[in-house]
Every structure is written in C-alpha cells, then in structure tokens.
Backbone as CSV, one residue per row, in Angstrom:
resi,resn,N_x,N_y,N_z,CA_x,CA_y,CA_z,C_x,C_y,C_z
1,MET,106.421,51.840,66.034,106.680,52.515,67.175,105.962,53.248,67.963
2,SER,106.245,53.111,69.277,104.749,53.276,70.241,104.826,54.846,70.397
3,THR,103.571,55.484,70.839,103.559,56.974,70.869,103.195,57.246,72.411
4,ARG,103.896,56.574,73.191,103.765,56.820,74.642,104.486,58.354,74.918
5,ARG,103.256,59.311,75.896,103.609,60.756,76.363,104.420,60.240,77.440
6,VAL,105.563,61.257,77.665,106.216,61.323,78.647,106.039,62.802,79.725
7,THR,105.397,62.339,80.567,104.851,63.774,81.841,105.185,63.621,82.955
8,THR,105.438,64.904,82.862,106.406,65.070,84.679,105.154,65.828,85.782
9,ASN,105.889,65.820,86.751,104.965,66.259,87.790,106.114,67.186,88.922
10,ILE,105.841,68.413,89.186,107.026,69.209,90.023,106.157,69.866,90.614
11,SER,106.752,70.609,91.978,106.093,71.644,92.844,107.182,72.543,92.732
12,LEU,106.234,73.752,93.088,108.209,75.069,93.105,107.319,75.897,93.962
13,THR,108.224,76.916,94.648,107.971,77.797,95.246,107.921,79.034,94.340
14,LEU,107.761,80.345,94.493,107.452,81.707,93.499,108.816,81.650,93.422
15,ASP,110.280,81.394,93.957,111.286,81.751,93.833,111.863,80.832,92.808
16,GLY,111.147,79.466,92.458,111.790,78.253,91.360,112.242,77.561,92.333
17,ARG,112.289,77.127,93.617,112.937,75.905,94.409,111.611,74.941,94.864
18,TYR,112.508,73.599,94.632,111.942,72.540,94.937,111.865,71.739,96.582
19,HIS,112.844,72.698,97.226,113.109,72.485,98.676,113.587,73.782,98.992
20,GLY,113.523,73.748,100.454,114.307,74.965,100.801,115.518,74.948,101.575
21,PRO,115.905,75.644,102.410,117.842,75.632,102.331,118.270,74.966,103.388
22,ALA,117.473,74.347,103.859,117.834,73.376,105.112,118.070,71.799,104.588
23,GLY,117.593,71.881,103.060,118.319,70.774,102.101,117.184,70.187,101.436
24,PRO,116.997,69.018,100.921,115.978,68.142,100.380,114.866,67.445,101.360
25,ALA,114.904,67.638,102.517,113.751,67.570,103.770,113.089,68.400,103.905
26,ASP,113.725,69.584,103.331,113.243,71.319,103.808,112.078,71.390,102.814
27,LEU,110.818,70.705,102.807,109.362,70.855,102.206,108.576,71.754,102.260
28,GLY,108.433,72.277,103.707,107.802,73.355,104.439,106.862,74.225,103.810
29,ALA,107.371,74.497,102.922,106.689,75.536,102.201,106.060,74.916,101.211
30,ILE,106.139,73.929,100.370,105.654,73.261,99.625,104.461,71.808,100.243
31,VAL,104.459,71.611,101.153,103.863,70.549,101.537,102.549,71.356,102.368
32,THR,102.819,72.897,103.045,101.464,73.367,103.211,100.626,73.269,102.353
33,TYR,100.917,73.063,101.172,99.877,73.028,99.958,99.146,72.098,99.329
34,ALA,100.130,70.882,99.927,99.676,69.471,99.367,98.222,69.077,99.948
35,SER,97.579,69.309,100.663,96.142,69.100,101.175,95.119,69.785,100.687
36,THR,95.477,71.057,99.647,94.462,72.164,99.512,93.523,71.537,98.346
37,GLU,92.352,71.567,98.095,91.229,71.132,97.002,92.353,71.291,95.771
38,THR,92.430,72.165,95.632,93.615,72.335,93.880,94.458,71.458,93.970
39,ALA,95.060,71.290,95.244,96.372,70.021,95.063,95.662,68.795,95.027
40,ARG,94.533,68.608,95.761,94.493,67.328,95.641,93.580,66.892,94.149
41,ASP,93.154,67.832,93.566,92.315,67.677,91.958,93.567,67.807,91.122
42,TYR,94.561,68.641,91.492,95.996,68.601,90.566,96.332,66.892,90.518
43,LEU,96.478,66.352,91.989,96.860,65.226,92.018,96.640,64.024,91.248
44,SER,94.894,64.344,91.199,94.070,63.468,90.424,94.405,63.184,89.109
45,GLY,94.729,64.493,88.528,94.981,64.585,87.129,96.506,64.117,86.502
46,ILE,97.248,64.096,87.199,98.691,63.574,86.894,98.948,62.600,86.409
47,HIS,98.028,61.195,87.145,98.449,59.705,86.670,97.207,59.289,86.296
48,ALA,96.340,59.930,85.743,95.021,59.416,85.104,95.535,58.682,83.837
49,ASP,96.387,59.142,82.999,96.869,58.102,82.157,97.890,57.461,82.177
50,ALA,98.440,57.331,83.080,99.894,56.955,83.162,99.732,55.540,83.672
51,THR,100.600,54.606,82.834,100.535,53.216,83.101,102.254,52.870,83.968
52,THR,102.894,53.778,83.660,104.593,53.518,84.276,105.135,54.906,85.254
53,ALA,105.373,54.443,86.172,105.952,55.792,87.224,107.136,55.924,86.790
54,VAL,108.231,56.885,86.822,109.546,56.897,86.748,109.895,57.857,88.059
55,LEU,110.941,57.283,88.947,111.322,58.188,90.097,113.064,57.761,91.028
56,GLY,113.270,58.908,91.060,114.869,58.615,91.442,114.844,58.227,92.706
57,ARG,115.704,57.739,93.116,115.943,56.997,94.314,115.630,57.650,95.716
58,GLY,115.635,58.693,95.817,115.216,59.656,96.943,113.986,59.806,97.462
59,ASN,113.077,59.974,96.068,111.479,60.438,96.047,110.828,58.951,96.203
60,ALA,111.511,57.820,95.579,110.832,56.526,95.844,111.016,55.932,97.407
61,GLU,111.955,56.160,97.732,111.898,55.713,99.591,110.980,56.666,100.283
62,GLY,110.834,57.893,99.899,109.883,58.548,100.422,108.372,58.403,99.799
63,PHE,107.893,58.159,99.440,107.069,57.948,98.263,106.526,56.866,98.547
64,LEU,107.540,55.480,98.509,107.024,54.186,98.574,107.037,53.649,99.848
65,GLY,107.973,54.681,101.318,107.577,54.783,102.640,105.793,55.329,103.308
66,TYR,105.455,56.110,102.182,104.052,56.834,102.825,102.790,56.755,102.007
67,TRP,102.807,56.625,100.868,101.549,56.516,100.139,100.776,54.927,100.219
68,PRO,101.519,53.670,100.408,100.962,52.863,100.840,100.073,52.693,102.156
69,THR,100.162,53.482,102.862,99.373,53.322,104.211,98.287,54.779,103.722
70,VAL,98.582,55.336,102.929,97.179,56.293,102.303,96.100,55.050,101.833
71,ALA,96.942,54.269,100.872,95.905,53.415,100.225,95.166,52.643,100.678
72,ALA,95.750,52.157,102.322,94.937,51.236,103.040,94.021,52.281,103.495
73,ASP,94.131,53.399,103.808,93.156,54.026,105.061,92.062,54.357,104.272
74,GLU,91.108,54.028,105.011,89.570,54.152,104.396,89.354,55.451,104.509
75,ASN,89.735,56.171,105.401,89.320,57.312,105.829,90.360,58.558,104.821
76,ALA,90.899,58.185,104.309,91.750,59.101,103.626,91.023,59.968,102.223
77,ASP,91.217,61.133,102.157,90.431,61.953,101.237,90.515,60.677,99.791
78,PRO,89.873,60.571,99.199,89.128,59.198,98.031,90.491,59.990,96.974
79,ARG,90.679,61.199,96.889,91.426,61.692,95.859,93.204,61.217,95.893
80,ASP,93.568,61.435,97.518,94.530,60.789,97.848,94.755,59.379,97.870
81,ARG,93.514,58.768,98.331,93.897,57.090,98.181,93.540,56.667,96.794
82,ALA,92.962,57.261,95.964,93.207,56.761,94.228,94.653,56.924,93.699
83,TYR,95.085,58.134,94.105,96.740,58.286,93.829,97.313,57.468,94.291
84,ALA,97.496,56.946,95.608,98.148,56.418,96.169,97.788,54.681,95.613
85,LYS,96.818,54.485,95.769,96.532,52.800,95.295,97.486,52.994,93.712
86,TRP,97.160,53.676,92.683,97.741,53.649,91.543,99.335,53.677,91.866
87,LEU,99.797,54.512,92.505,101.292,54.530,92.714,101.783,52.716,93.217
88,VAL,101.112,52.090,94.163,101.171,51.061,94.895,101.006,50.072,93.715
89,ASP,100.020,50.078,92.833,99.919,49.152,91.662,100.212,49.185,90.389
90,VAL,100.977,50.506,90.280,101.594,50.658,88.482,103.140,50.031,88.498
91,ASP,103.617,50.095,87.300,104.995,49.435,87.141,105.581,50.633,87.280
92,LYS,106.406,50.472,88.193,107.480,51.637,88.326,109.056,51.386,88.347
93,VAL,109.889,52.574,87.844,110.965,52.354,87.284,111.638,53.257,88.217
94,VAL,112.665,52.880,89.171,113.667,53.596,89.908,115.094,54.033,89.672
95,LEU,115.366,55.068,89.141,116.831,55.372,88.339,117.911,55.293,89.879
96,SER,118.818,54.450,89.693,119.637,54.783,91.380,120.826,54.360,90.688
97,SER,121.973,54.830,91.140,123.223,54.103,91.077,123.780,53.579,92.213
98,THR,122.741,53.453,93.408,123.264,52.996,94.419,122.442,51.918,95.225
99,LEU,121.247,51.586,94.310,120.551,50.454,94.599,120.769,49.179,93.736
100,THR,120.667,48.143,94.493,121.103,47.094,93.305,119.807,45.918,93.107
101,GLU,119.039,46.084,93.903,117.672,45.670,93.878,116.344,46.247,94.412
102,SER,115.044,45.994,94.046,114.218,46.852,94.668,113.605,46.428,95.833
103,PRO,113.395,47.054,97.059,112.744,46.825,97.920,111.278,46.643,97.745
104,TRP,110.517,47.366,96.698,109.405,47.244,96.361,108.804,46.625,95.172
105,GLU,107.389,46.277,95.173,106.676,45.439,94.248,106.300,46.340,93.241
106,ARG,106.634,45.330,91.973,106.199,46.059,90.668,107.000,47.453,90.310
107,THR,108.327,47.032,90.712,109.534,48.130,90.567,110.681,47.406,90.142
108,ARG,111.094,47.922,89.220,112.786,47.570,88.600,113.579,48.746,88.824
109,VAL,114.877,48.791,89.665,115.800,49.350,89.279,117.015,49.617,88.263
110,VAL,117.042,50.684,87.808,117.834,50.610,86.660,119.240,51.961,87.069
111,ASN,120.470,51.547,86.549,121.369,52.511,87.118,121.833,52.870,85.337
112,ALA,121.013,53.645,84.722,121.383,53.931,83.594,121.185,55.600,83.021
113,PRO,121.272,56.375,82.073,121.104,57.814,82.266,119.459,57.671,81.890
114,ALA,118.716,59.172,82.669,117.520,59.078,82.716,116.943,59.435,81.033
115,ALA,117.568,59.728,80.360,117.076,60.085,78.608,117.109,58.612,77.833
116,GLU,117.957,57.837,78.239,118.244,56.558,77.764,117.126,55.539,78.445
117,VAL,116.479,55.800,79.629,115.485,54.725,80.072,114.328,55.559,79.510
118,ILE,114.237,56.589,79.461,113.206,57.146,79.105,112.909,56.534,77.290
119,THR,113.689,56.889,77.239,113.482,56.351,75.166,113.365,54.948,75.157
120,GLU,114.008,54.292,75.930,113.370,52.918,75.980,112.013,52.443,76.132
121,LEU,111.630,53.398,77.405,110.669,52.695,77.807,109.255,53.496,76.786
122,LYS,109.509,54.391,75.918,108.611,55.069,74.741,108.474,54.044,73.971
123,SER,110.047,52.999,73.942,109.635,52.159,72.372,108.515,51.319,72.461
124,SER,108.068,51.049,73.452,107.013,49.818,73.621,106.073,50.275,74.824
125,GLY,105.035,49.674,74.900,104.237,49.227,76.065,102.857,50.475,75.353
126,THR,102.024,50.808,76.493,100.899,52.033,76.177,100.822,52.858,77.338
127,GLY,100.426,53.833,77.331,100.028,55.002,78.213,101.306,55.716,78.821
128,ASP,100.808,56.353,79.558,101.922,57.771,79.836,102.936,57.264,80.782
129,ILE,104.056,57.896,80.361,105.320,57.504,81.431,105.196,58.859,82.677
130,LEU,104.886,58.511,83.735,105.272,59.619,84.391,106.413,59.775,85.276
131,VAL,107.171,60.871,85.220,108.312,61.133,85.674,107.930,62.321,87.151
132,ASN,107.932,61.240,88.244,106.603,61.896,89.298,107.839,62.135,90.514
133,THR,107.531,63.973,90.666,108.618,65.176,91.330,109.689,64.241,91.533
134,SER,110.756,63.900,90.546,112.096,63.921,90.863,112.844,64.924,89.816
135,PRO,112.798,66.023,90.580,113.582,67.238,89.986,114.763,66.929,88.996
136,THR,115.826,66.313,89.369,117.203,66.010,88.662,116.928,65.079,87.349
137,ILE,115.836,64.137,87.501,115.536,63.388,86.333,114.518,64.560,85.245
138,VAL,113.693,65.071,85.947,112.550,66.119,84.737,114.052,67.312,84.488
139,ALA,114.573,67.470,85.050,115.853,68.791,84.482,116.336,68.024,83.128
140,ASP,116.973,66.683,83.483,117.945,65.899,82.065,116.864,65.703,81.011
141,LEU,115.807,65.410,81.624,114.761,65.308,80.245,114.115,66.246,79.726
142,LEU,114.302,67.469,80.691,114.014,68.878,79.569,115.276,69.079,78.624
143,ALA,116.310,68.940,78.926,117.511,69.234,78.271,117.603,68.105,77.082
144,ALA,117.017,67.432,77.212,117.135,65.902,76.391,115.826,66.241,75.262
145,ASP,114.785,67.305,75.614,113.483,67.158,74.794,112.863,66.078,74.941
146,LEU,112.674,65.486,76.408,111.852,64.102,75.948,110.653,64.488,76.395
147,ILE,110.230,65.747,77.246,108.896,65.772,78.233,107.797,66.385,77.217
148,ASP,106.909,65.721,77.285,105.385,65.924,76.440,104.747,67.154,77.002
149,ARG,104.627,66.891,78.476,103.624,67.247,79.252,104.261,67.655,80.700
150,LEU,104.123,68.813,81.116,104.996,69.474,82.399,103.614,69.952,83.406
151,HIS,103.220,69.491,84.390,102.747,69.511,85.472,103.095,70.143,86.016
152,LEU,102.942,71.539,86.480,103.564,72.304,87.755,102.758,73.139,88.553
153,MET,103.012,72.801,89.941,102.188,73.432,90.965,103.263,74.266,91.583
154,ILE,102.871,75.463,91.660,103.343,76.758,92.098,102.767,77.277,93.272
155,VAL,103.298,77.557,94.398,102.958,77.764,95.857,103.458,79.117,96.153
156,PRO,102.541,80.065,96.988,102.908,80.987,97.100,103.784,81.725,98.301
157,GLU,105.140,80.884,98.343,105.892,81.349,98.849,107.129,81.314,98.521
158,ILE,108.203,82.044,98.992,109.749,82.545,98.783,110.220,81.699,99.841
159,ALA,111.046,80.555,98.759,111.910,79.598,99.907,113.105,80.362,100.498
160,GLY,113.745,81.521,99.567,114.922,82.436,100.002,116.069,81.516,99.720
161,GLY,116.145,80.338,99.788,117.319,79.153,99.324,116.702,77.981,99.028
162,GLY,117.748,76.650,98.710,117.676,75.893,98.218,117.793,75.506,96.549
163,ALA,117.523,74.234,96.376,118.081,74.186,94.961,116.680,74.556,93.982
164,LEU,117.433,75.307,93.162,116.702,76.026,91.840,116.495,74.840,91.038
165,PHE,115.119,75.037,90.617,114.679,73.813,89.384,115.155,74.273,88.093
166,PHE,115.020,75.320,87.783,115.414,76.295,86.231,116.421,76.655,86.397
167,THR,117.480,76.155,85.816,119.362,76.594,85.805,119.735,76.921,84.299
168,ASP,120.819,77.494,84.610,121.059,77.950,82.618,121.459,76.718,82.316
169,GLY,121.482,76.550,81.033,122.025,75.367,80.461,120.485,74.607,79.677
170,LEU,119.550,74.818,79.860,118.529,74.116,79.141,118.571,74.578,77.846
171,PRO,118.084,73.742,77.092,117.951,74.688,75.525,116.646,75.134,75.608
172,ALA,116.626,76.456,74.428,114.778,76.700,74.475,114.123,76.097,74.063
173,SER,112.694,76.060,74.337,111.684,75.472,73.855,110.589,76.085,74.442
174,ARG,109.365,75.985,73.581,108.066,76.213,73.702,107.091,75.371,74.064
175,TRP,106.158,76.198,75.153,104.752,75.598,75.852,103.836,75.706,75.981
176,THR,102.848,75.324,75.392,101.391,75.822,75.566,100.645,75.385,76.894
177,LEU,99.901,76.616,77.312,99.373,76.296,78.607,98.030,75.305,78.570
178,THR,97.644,74.233,78.725,96.888,73.355,78.485,95.452,73.401,79.455
179,SER,95.994,74.082,80.807,94.600,74.124,81.715,95.798,74.714,82.734
180,HIS,94.805,75.687,83.921,95.741,75.893,84.642,94.220,76.469,85.966
181,THR,94.793,76.381,86.755,93.675,76.550,88.057,94.409,76.954,89.554
182,ALA,93.787,77.972,89.892,93.912,78.764,91.012,93.385,78.241,92.044
183,GLY,94.133,78.152,93.204,93.603,78.004,94.342,93.114,78.590,95.784
184,THR,92.225,78.833,96.661,91.763,79.743,97.474,93.342,79.987,98.683
185,SER,94.289,79.578,98.500,95.578,79.754,98.954,96.714,80.831,98.013
186,GLY,95.935,80.956,97.035,97.347,81.425,96.031,97.838,80.214,95.577
187,GLU,97.967,78.944,95.503,98.518,78.136,94.718,98.190,78.073,93.248
188,LEU,98.806,77.589,92.399,98.573,77.310,90.717,98.955,75.843,90.512
189,ALA,97.813,75.498,89.886,98.386,73.860,89.333,98.281,74.815,87.702
190,LEU,99.131,74.187,87.277,99.430,74.754,85.645,99.544,73.535,84.970
191,VAL,99.468,73.088,83.692,99.451,72.085,82.968,99.871,72.855,81.527
192,TYR,101.268,72.194,81.036,101.916,73.016,80.126,102.136,71.710,78.834
193,ASP,101.962,71.757,77.590,102.091,70.916,76.694,103.263,71.146,75.577
194,ARG,104.467,70.628,75.420,105.551,70.751,74.553,104.968,71.469,72.738
195,ALA,104.848,72.234,72.809,104.692,73.145,71.108,106.097,72.633,70.312
196,ARG,105.251,71.390,69.454,106.576,70.749,68.579,106.270,71.390,66.833
C-alpha cells in the first residue's frame, strides 16, 4: 500500500470566504496578497514534495491558462517561475463532469467523486498529491477525512459575501500547526497536519 500524503492549498479571507460577493471571479481580496514575499515563499512550499496535482475544472482552466506564461518568463520571480514550471510538468488530474478530454499536456480528466479519485491515486505511486486551490474538492476530502496536510493562506480582509469555505456538516477533526508565517501586510501562511 502506498503511503502518499494528500495535501491541499486554499486562500481565505478573515470571514472564511474563497471569493467575494460577485462570484468565483471576484478574487480581489485574495489576489492583492498573491505577490507578497510571504505568499511567494508559501507557494514554494506547497508543491515541494508533490508529484501529482489535482484540480477542479474551473481552477484548471484558470491556472493552466496563466502559469505556463510565467514558466516561460525569464523575468518572473524565481519562486513564481519554479511553481509554474512544476505545474506545467507535473502529472495532473482534473475532476470534471463536463470535459471529456484534456486540452492540457500531462493531464487526465476524471468524472468521479473526489474521494474515489484520491483513494485510487493514493494506492500507487510516490510523492504528495496536491489538491490545488479547488475549494469544493478540498471540502469533499475534508468530509471524507482524506487530507493529511492543509496549507492555508489567510488574508487580512473581510469579503462581506461570497462562498464560505468552512460550512456546517464537516466531521470533527483535530489538526496540529506545523508552521506559520506572518507577512508584513498582515497575511498569514499556515500549515496544519491532520492529527490521527
């Protein structure tokens, strides 16, 4: 049996939202902090041991439309470029009920429940499985108790509306703070490991 660790990455406002009241494209509160030193160091840490990336369709379209240009940009911050190159080169699994084939290299599309896909990925291979900024997938995996490490970036803004990440219905669980960094703009980079 493989001992692959499942890690996740999510950015939230102080009121626990992953986007603002105008919908999924309303990321102003979060994107404002995406280029801080703390955020860039945080980004470097989330993919260090990951050999598989799991994304929802919406995030795949956004990420894989943006990060390849950063990978090719010799003037980009080296931390951004390293993450971009990793994302381009890593094996990717995109969970989607609407795509039938992948428009991206090294990517397979799967129409199945997140817990089922993660359980299959954990059964073979090596390296971490990173569920990258896909809130509904992360929430499903929290409900199934399949997450081993939770990377959280908390930004010092209240969105005042938009989708809440933590909602009623998740099973109780305990987590251990593994690392934390406070940025000069008030952002917090937190890493929690599941206490089992």
